[in-house]
mmCIF file with all atom_site columns, C-alpha atoms in Angstrom:
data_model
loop_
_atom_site.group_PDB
_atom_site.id
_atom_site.type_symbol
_atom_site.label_atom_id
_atom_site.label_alt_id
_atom_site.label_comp_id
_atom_site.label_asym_id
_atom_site.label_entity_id
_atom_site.label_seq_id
_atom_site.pdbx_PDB_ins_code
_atom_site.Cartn_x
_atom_site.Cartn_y
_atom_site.Cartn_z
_atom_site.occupancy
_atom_site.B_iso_or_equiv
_atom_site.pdbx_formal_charge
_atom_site.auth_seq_id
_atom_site.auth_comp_id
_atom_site.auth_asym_id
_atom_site.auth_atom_id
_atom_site.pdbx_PDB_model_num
ATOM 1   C CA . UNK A 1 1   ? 126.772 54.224 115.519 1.00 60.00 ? 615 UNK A CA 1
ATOM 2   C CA . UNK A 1 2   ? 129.159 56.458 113.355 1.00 62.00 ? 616 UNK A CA 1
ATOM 3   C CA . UNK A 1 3   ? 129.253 53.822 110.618 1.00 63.00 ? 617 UNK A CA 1
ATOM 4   C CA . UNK A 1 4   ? 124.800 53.981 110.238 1.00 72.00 ? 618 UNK A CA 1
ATOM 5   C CA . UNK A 1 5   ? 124.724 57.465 110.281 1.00 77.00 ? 619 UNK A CA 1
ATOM 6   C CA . UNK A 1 6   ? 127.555 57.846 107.168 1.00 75.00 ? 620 UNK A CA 1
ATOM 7   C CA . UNK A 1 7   ? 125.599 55.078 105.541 1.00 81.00 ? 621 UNK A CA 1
ATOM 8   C CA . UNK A 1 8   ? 122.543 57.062 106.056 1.00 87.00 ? 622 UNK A CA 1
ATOM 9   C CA . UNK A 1 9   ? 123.856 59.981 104.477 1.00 88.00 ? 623 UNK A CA 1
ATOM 10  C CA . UNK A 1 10  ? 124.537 58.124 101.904 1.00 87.00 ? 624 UNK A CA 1
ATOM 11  C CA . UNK A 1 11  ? 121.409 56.880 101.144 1.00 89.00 ? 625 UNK A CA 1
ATOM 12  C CA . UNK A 1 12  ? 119.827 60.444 101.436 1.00 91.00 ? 626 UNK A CA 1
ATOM 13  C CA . UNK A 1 13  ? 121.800 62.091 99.124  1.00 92.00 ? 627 UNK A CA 1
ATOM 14  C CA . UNK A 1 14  ? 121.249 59.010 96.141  1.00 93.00 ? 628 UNK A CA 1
ATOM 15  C CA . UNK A 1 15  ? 118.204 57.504 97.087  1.00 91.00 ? 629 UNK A CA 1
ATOM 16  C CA . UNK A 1 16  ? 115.933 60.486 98.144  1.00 93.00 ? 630 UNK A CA 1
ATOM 17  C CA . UNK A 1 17  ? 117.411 63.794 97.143  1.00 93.00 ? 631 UNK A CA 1
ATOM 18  C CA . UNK A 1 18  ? 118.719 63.294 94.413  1.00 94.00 ? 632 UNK A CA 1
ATOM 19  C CA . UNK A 1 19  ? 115.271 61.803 92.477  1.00 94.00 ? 633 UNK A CA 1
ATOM 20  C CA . UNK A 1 20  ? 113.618 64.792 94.798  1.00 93.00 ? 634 UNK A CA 1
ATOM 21  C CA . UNK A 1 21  ? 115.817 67.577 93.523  1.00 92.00 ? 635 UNK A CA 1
ATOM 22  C CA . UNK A 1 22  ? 115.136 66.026 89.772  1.00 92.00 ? 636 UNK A CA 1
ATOM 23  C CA . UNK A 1 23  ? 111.546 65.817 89.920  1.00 90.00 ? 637 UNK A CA 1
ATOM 24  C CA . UNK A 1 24  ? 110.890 69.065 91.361  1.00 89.00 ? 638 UNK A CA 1
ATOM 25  C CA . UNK A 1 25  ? 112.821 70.915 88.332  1.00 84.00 ? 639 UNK A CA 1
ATOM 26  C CA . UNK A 1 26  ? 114.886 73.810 90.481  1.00 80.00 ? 640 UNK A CA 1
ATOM 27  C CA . UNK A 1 27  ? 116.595 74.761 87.193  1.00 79.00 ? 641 UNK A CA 1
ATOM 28  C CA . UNK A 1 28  ? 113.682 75.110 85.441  1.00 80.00 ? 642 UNK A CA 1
ATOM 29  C CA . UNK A 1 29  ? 111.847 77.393 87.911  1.00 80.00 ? 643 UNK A CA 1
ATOM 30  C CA . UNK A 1 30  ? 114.958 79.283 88.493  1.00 80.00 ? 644 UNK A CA 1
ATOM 31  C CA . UNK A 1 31  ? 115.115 80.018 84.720  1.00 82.00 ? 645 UNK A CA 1
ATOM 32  C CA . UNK A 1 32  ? 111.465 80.433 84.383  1.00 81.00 ? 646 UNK A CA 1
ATOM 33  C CA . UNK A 1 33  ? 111.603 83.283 86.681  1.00 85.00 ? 647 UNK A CA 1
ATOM 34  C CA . UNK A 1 34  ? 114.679 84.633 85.387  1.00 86.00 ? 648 UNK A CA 1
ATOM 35  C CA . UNK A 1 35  ? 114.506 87.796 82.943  1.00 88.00 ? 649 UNK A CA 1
ATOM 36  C CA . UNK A 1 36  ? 114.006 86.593 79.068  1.00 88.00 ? 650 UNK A CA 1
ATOM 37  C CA . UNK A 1 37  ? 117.580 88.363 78.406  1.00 88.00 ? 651 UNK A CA 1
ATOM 38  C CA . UNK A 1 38  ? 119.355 85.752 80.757  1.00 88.00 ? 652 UNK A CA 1
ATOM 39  C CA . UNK A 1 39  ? 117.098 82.949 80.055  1.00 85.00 ? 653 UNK A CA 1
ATOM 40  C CA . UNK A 1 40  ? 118.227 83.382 75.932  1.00 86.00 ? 654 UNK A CA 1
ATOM 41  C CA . UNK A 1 41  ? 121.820 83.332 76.950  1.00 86.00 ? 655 UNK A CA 1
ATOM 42  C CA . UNK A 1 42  ? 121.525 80.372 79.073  1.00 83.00 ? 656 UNK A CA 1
ATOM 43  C CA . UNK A 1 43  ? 119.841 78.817 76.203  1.00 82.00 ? 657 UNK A CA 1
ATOM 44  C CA . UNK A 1 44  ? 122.661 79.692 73.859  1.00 82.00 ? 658 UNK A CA 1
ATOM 45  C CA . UNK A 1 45  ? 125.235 78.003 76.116  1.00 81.00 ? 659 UNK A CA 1
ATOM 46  C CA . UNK A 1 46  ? 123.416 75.273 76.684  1.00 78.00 ? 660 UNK A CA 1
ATOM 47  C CA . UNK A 1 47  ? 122.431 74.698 72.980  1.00 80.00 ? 661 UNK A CA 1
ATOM 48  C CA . UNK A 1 48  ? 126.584 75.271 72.442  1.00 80.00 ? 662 UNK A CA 1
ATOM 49  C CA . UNK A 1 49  ? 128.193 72.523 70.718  1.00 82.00 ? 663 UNK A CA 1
ATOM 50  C CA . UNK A 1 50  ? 130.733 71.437 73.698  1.00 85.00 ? 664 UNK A CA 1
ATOM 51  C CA . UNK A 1 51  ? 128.388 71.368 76.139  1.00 85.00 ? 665 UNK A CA 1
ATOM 52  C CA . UNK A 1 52  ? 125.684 69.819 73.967  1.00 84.00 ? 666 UNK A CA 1
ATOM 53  C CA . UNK A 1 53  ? 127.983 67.031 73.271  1.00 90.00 ? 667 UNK A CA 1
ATOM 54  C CA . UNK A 1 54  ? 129.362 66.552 77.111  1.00 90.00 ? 668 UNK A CA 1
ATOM 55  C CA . UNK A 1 55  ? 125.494 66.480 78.194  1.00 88.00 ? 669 UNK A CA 1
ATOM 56  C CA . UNK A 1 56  ? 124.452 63.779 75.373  1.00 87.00 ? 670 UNK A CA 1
ATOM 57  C CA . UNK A 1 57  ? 127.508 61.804 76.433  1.00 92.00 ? 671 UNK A CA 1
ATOM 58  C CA . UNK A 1 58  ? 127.040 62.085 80.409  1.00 93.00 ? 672 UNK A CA 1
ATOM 59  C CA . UNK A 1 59  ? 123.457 60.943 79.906  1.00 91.00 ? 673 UNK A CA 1
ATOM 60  C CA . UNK A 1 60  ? 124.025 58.004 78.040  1.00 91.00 ? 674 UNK A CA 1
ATOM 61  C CA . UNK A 1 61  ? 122.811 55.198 80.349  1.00 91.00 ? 675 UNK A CA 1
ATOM 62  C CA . UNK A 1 62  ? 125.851 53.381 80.407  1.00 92.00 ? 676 UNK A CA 1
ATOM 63  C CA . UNK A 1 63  ? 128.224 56.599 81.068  1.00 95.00 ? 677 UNK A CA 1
ATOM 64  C CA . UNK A 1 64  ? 125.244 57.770 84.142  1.00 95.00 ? 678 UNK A CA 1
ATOM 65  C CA . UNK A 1 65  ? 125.052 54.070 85.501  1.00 96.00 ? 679 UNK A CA 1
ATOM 66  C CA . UNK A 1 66  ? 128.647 53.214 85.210  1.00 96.00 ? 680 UNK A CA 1
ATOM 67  C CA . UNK A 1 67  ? 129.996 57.014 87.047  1.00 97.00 ? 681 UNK A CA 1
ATOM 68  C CA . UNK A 1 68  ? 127.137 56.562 89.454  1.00 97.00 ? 682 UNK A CA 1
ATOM 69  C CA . UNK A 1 69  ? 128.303 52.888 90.950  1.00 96.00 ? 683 UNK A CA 1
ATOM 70  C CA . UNK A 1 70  ? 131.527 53.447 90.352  1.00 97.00 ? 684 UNK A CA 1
ATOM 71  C CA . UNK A 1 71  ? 131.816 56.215 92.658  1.00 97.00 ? 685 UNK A CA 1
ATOM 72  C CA . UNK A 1 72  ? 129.809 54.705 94.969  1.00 95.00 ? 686 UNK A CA 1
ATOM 73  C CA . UNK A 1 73  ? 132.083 51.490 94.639  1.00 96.00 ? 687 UNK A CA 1
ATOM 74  C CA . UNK A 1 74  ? 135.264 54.056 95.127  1.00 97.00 ? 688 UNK A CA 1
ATOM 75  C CA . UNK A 1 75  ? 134.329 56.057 97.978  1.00 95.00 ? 689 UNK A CA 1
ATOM 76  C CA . UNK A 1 76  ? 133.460 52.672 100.143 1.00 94.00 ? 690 UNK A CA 1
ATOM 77  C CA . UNK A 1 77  ? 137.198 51.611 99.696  1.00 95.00 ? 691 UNK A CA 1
ATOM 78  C CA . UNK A 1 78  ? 138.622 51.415 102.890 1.00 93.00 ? 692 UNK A CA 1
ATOM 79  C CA . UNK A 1 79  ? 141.322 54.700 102.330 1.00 94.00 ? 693 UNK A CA 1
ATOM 80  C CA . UNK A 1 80  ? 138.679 57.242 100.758 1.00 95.00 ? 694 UNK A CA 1
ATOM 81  C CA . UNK A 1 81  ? 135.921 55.815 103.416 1.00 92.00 ? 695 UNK A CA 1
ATOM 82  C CA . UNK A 1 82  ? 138.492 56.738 106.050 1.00 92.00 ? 696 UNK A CA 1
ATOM 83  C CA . UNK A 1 83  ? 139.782 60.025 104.575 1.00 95.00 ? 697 UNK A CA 1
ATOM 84  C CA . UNK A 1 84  ? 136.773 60.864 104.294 1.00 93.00 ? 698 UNK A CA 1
ATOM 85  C CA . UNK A 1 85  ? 135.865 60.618 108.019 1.00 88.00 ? 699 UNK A CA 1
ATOM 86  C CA . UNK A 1 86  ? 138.777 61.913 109.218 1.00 90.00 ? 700 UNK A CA 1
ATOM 87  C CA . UNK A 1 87  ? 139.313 64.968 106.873 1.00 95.00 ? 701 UNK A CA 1
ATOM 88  C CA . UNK A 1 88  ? 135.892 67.600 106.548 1.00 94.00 ? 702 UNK A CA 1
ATOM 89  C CA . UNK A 1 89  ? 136.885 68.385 103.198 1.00 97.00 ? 703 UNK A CA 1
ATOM 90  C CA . UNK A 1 90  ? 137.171 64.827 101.799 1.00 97.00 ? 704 UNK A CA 1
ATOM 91  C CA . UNK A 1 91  ? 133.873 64.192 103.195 1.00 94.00 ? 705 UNK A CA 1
ATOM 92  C CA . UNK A 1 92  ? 132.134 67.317 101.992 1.00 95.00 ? 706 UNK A CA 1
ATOM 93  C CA . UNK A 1 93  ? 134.083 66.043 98.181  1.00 97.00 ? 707 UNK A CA 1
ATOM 94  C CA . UNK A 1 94  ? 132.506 62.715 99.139  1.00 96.00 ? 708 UNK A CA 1
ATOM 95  C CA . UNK A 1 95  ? 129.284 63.950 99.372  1.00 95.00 ? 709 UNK A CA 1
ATOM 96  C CA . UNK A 1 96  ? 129.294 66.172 96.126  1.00 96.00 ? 710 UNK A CA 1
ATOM 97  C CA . UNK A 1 97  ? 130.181 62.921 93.940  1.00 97.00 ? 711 UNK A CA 1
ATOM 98  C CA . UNK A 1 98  ? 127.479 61.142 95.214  1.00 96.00 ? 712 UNK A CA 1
ATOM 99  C CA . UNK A 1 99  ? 125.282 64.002 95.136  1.00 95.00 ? 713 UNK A CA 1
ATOM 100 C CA . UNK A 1 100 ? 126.369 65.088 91.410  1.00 96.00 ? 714 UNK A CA 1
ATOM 101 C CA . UNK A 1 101 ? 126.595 61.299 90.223  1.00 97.00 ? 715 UNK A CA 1
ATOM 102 C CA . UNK A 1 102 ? 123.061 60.597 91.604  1.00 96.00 ? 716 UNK A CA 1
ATOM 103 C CA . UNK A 1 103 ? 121.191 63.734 90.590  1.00 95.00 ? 717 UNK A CA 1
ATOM 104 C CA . UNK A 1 104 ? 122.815 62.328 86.871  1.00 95.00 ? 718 UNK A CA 1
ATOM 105 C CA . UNK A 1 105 ? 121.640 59.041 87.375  1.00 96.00 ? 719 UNK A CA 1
ATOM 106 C CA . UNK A 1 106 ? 118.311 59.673 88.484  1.00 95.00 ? 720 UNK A CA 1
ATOM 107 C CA . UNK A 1 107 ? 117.923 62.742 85.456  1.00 93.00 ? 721 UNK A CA 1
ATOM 108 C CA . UNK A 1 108 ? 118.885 59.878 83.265  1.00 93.00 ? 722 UNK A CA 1
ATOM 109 C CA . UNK A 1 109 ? 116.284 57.711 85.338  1.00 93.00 ? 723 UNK A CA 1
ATOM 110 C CA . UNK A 1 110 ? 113.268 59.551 85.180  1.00 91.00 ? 724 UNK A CA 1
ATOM 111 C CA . UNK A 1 111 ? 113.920 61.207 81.787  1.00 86.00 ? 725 UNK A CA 1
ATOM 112 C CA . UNK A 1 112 ? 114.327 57.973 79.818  1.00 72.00 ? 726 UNK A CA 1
ATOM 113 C CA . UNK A 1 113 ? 111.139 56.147 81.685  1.00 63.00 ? 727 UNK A CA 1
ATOM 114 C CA . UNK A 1 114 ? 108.979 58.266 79.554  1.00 66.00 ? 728 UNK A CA 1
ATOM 115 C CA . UNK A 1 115 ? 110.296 56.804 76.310  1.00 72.00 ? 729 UNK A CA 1
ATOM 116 C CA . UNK A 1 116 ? 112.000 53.258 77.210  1.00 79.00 ? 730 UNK A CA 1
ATOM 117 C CA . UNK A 1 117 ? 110.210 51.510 80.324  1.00 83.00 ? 731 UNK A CA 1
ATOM 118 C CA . UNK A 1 118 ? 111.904 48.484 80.016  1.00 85.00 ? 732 UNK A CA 1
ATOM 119 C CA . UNK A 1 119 ? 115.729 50.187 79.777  1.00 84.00 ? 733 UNK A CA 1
ATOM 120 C CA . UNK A 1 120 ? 114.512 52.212 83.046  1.00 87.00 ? 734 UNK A CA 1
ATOM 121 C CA . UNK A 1 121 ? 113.208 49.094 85.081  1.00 89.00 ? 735 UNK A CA 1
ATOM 122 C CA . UNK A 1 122 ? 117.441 47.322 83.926  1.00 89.00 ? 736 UNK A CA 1
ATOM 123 C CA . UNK A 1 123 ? 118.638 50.455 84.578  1.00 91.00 ? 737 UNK A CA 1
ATOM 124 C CA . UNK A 1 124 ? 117.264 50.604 88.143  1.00 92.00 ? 738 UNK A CA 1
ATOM 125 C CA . UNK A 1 125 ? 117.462 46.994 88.965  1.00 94.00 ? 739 UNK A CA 1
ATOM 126 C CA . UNK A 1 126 ? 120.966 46.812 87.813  1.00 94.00 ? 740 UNK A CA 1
ATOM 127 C CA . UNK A 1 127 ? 121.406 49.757 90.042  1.00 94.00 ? 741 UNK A CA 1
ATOM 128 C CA . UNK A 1 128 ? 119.548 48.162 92.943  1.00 94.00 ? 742 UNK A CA 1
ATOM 129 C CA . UNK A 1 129 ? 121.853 45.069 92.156  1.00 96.00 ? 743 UNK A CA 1
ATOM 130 C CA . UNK A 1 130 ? 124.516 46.186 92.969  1.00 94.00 ? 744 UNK A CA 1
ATOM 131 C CA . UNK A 1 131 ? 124.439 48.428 96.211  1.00 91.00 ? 745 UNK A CA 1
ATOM 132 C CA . UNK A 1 132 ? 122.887 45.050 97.222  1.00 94.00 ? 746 UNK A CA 1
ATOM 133 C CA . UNK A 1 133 ? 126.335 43.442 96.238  1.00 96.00 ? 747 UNK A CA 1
ATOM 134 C CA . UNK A 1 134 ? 127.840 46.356 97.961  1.00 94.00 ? 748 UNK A CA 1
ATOM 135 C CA . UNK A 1 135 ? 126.110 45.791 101.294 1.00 91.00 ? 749 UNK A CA 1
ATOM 136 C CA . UNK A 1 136 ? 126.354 42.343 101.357 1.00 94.00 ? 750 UNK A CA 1
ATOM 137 C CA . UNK A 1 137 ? 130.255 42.478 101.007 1.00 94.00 ? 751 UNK A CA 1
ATOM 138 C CA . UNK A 1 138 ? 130.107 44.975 103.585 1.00 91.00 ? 752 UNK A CA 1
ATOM 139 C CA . UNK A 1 139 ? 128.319 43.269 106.423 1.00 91.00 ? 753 UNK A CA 1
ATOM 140 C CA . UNK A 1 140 ? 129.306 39.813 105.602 1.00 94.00 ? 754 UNK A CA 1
ATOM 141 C CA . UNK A 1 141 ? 132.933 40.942 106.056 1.00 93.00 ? 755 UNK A CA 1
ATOM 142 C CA . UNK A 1 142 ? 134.720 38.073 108.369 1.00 94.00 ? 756 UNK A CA 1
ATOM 143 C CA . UNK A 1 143 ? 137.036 41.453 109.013 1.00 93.00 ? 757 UNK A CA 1
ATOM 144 C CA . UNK A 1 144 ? 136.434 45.341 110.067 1.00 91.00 ? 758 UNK A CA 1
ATOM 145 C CA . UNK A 1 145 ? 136.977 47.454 106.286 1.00 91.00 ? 759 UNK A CA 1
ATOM 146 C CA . UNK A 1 146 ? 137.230 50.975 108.265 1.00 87.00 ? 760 UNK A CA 1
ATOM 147 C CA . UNK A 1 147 ? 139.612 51.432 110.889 1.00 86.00 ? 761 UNK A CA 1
ATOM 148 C CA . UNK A 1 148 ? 138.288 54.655 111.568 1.00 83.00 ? 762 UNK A CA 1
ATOM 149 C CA . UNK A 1 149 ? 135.260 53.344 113.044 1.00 77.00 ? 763 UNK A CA 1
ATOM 150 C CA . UNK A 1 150 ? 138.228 51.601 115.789 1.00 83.00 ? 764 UNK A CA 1
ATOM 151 C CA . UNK A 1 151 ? 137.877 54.472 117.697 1.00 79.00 ? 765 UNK A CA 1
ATOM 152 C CA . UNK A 1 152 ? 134.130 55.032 117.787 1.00 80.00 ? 766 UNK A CA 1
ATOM 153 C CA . UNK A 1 153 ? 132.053 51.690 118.530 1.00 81.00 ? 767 UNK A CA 1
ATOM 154 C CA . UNK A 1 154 ? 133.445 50.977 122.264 1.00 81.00 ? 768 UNK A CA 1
ATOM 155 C CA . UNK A 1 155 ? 130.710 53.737 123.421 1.00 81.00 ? 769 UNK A CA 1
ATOM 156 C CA . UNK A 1 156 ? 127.974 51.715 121.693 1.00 82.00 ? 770 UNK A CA 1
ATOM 157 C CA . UNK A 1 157 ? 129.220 48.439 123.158 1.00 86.00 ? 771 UNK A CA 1
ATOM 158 C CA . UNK A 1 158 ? 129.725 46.831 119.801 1.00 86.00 ? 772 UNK A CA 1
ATOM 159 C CA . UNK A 1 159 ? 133.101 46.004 118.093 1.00 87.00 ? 773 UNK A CA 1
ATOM 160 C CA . UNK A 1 160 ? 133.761 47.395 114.996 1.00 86.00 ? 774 UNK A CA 1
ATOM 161 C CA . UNK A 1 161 ? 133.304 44.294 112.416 1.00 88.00 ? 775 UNK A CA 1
ATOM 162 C CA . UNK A 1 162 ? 129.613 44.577 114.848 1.00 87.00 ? 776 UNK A CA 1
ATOM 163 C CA . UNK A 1 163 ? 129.263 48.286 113.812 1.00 84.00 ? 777 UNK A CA 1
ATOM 164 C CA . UNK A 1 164 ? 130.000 47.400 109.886 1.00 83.00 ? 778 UNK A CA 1
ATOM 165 C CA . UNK A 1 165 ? 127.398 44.077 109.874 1.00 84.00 ? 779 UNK A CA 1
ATOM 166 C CA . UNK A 1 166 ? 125.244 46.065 111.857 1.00 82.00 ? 780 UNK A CA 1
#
């Protein structure tokens, strides 16, 4: 159904591409390969005091965790879950936030577990927790949240508050 496939999306972009896309380092190979010239000026920006202090605040656990779900949290109100279905360049907006929120929370992830194992394990399960919360008030809805899935469940012989639990 329309409604699984978003959701699966979803899930692709935070769960496995995002952790993918950190692990495997693309900036750092880009750079590596990049003449020294470009890779000093990239250093100087970086190293810049604006940016410096954006980074350090963005990658505070609290500030990754709290964009991250919240975003999440946003995009599955019923408006900006519709919107986004039923305008392309909502949905491709969609997908950058929980692309860009996710490769931030998983950067914050993986980079902290080498120092604080016990913050990364909260930080996860907390994480976990809540897209569990998420789900559940999803599917045990007594009421269809998306009425653009009205349109798109008759083919699959299920109603839409079937297509939502389901």
């Amino acid at each position: 159904s329309l409604f699984s496939v978003h959701m699966v999306q979803h899930l692709l972009l935070t769960v496995v591409a995002a952790p993918l896309l950190i692990l495997g380092e693309p900036g750092l190979l880009l750079l590596w390969n990049a003449p020294v010239q470009i890779r000093v000026r990239v250093g100087r920006v970086l190293q810049s005091g604006w940016i410096s202090v954006i980074w350090r605040t963005l990658t505070t656990p609290l500030i990754a965790w709290t964009l991250h779900v919240g975003l999440l949290w946003a995009w599955h109100l019923p408006g900006l879950y519709d919107a986004a279905l039923l305008h392309p360049a909502i949905h491709v907006l969609e997908h950058l936030c929980f692309t860009l929120s996710a490769l931030l929370f998983w950067w914050v992830a993986l980079h902290r577990a080498r120092h604080r194992l016990g913050t990364t394990i909260l930080f996860l399960f907390t994480a976990a927790l809540q897209c569990t919360l998420l789900g559940a008030s999803i599917t045990l809805a007594h009421t269809p949240w998306y009425f653009v899935h009205f349109a798109t469940t008759e083919p699959w012989g299920l109603t839409p508050l079937e297509d939502q639990q389901l």
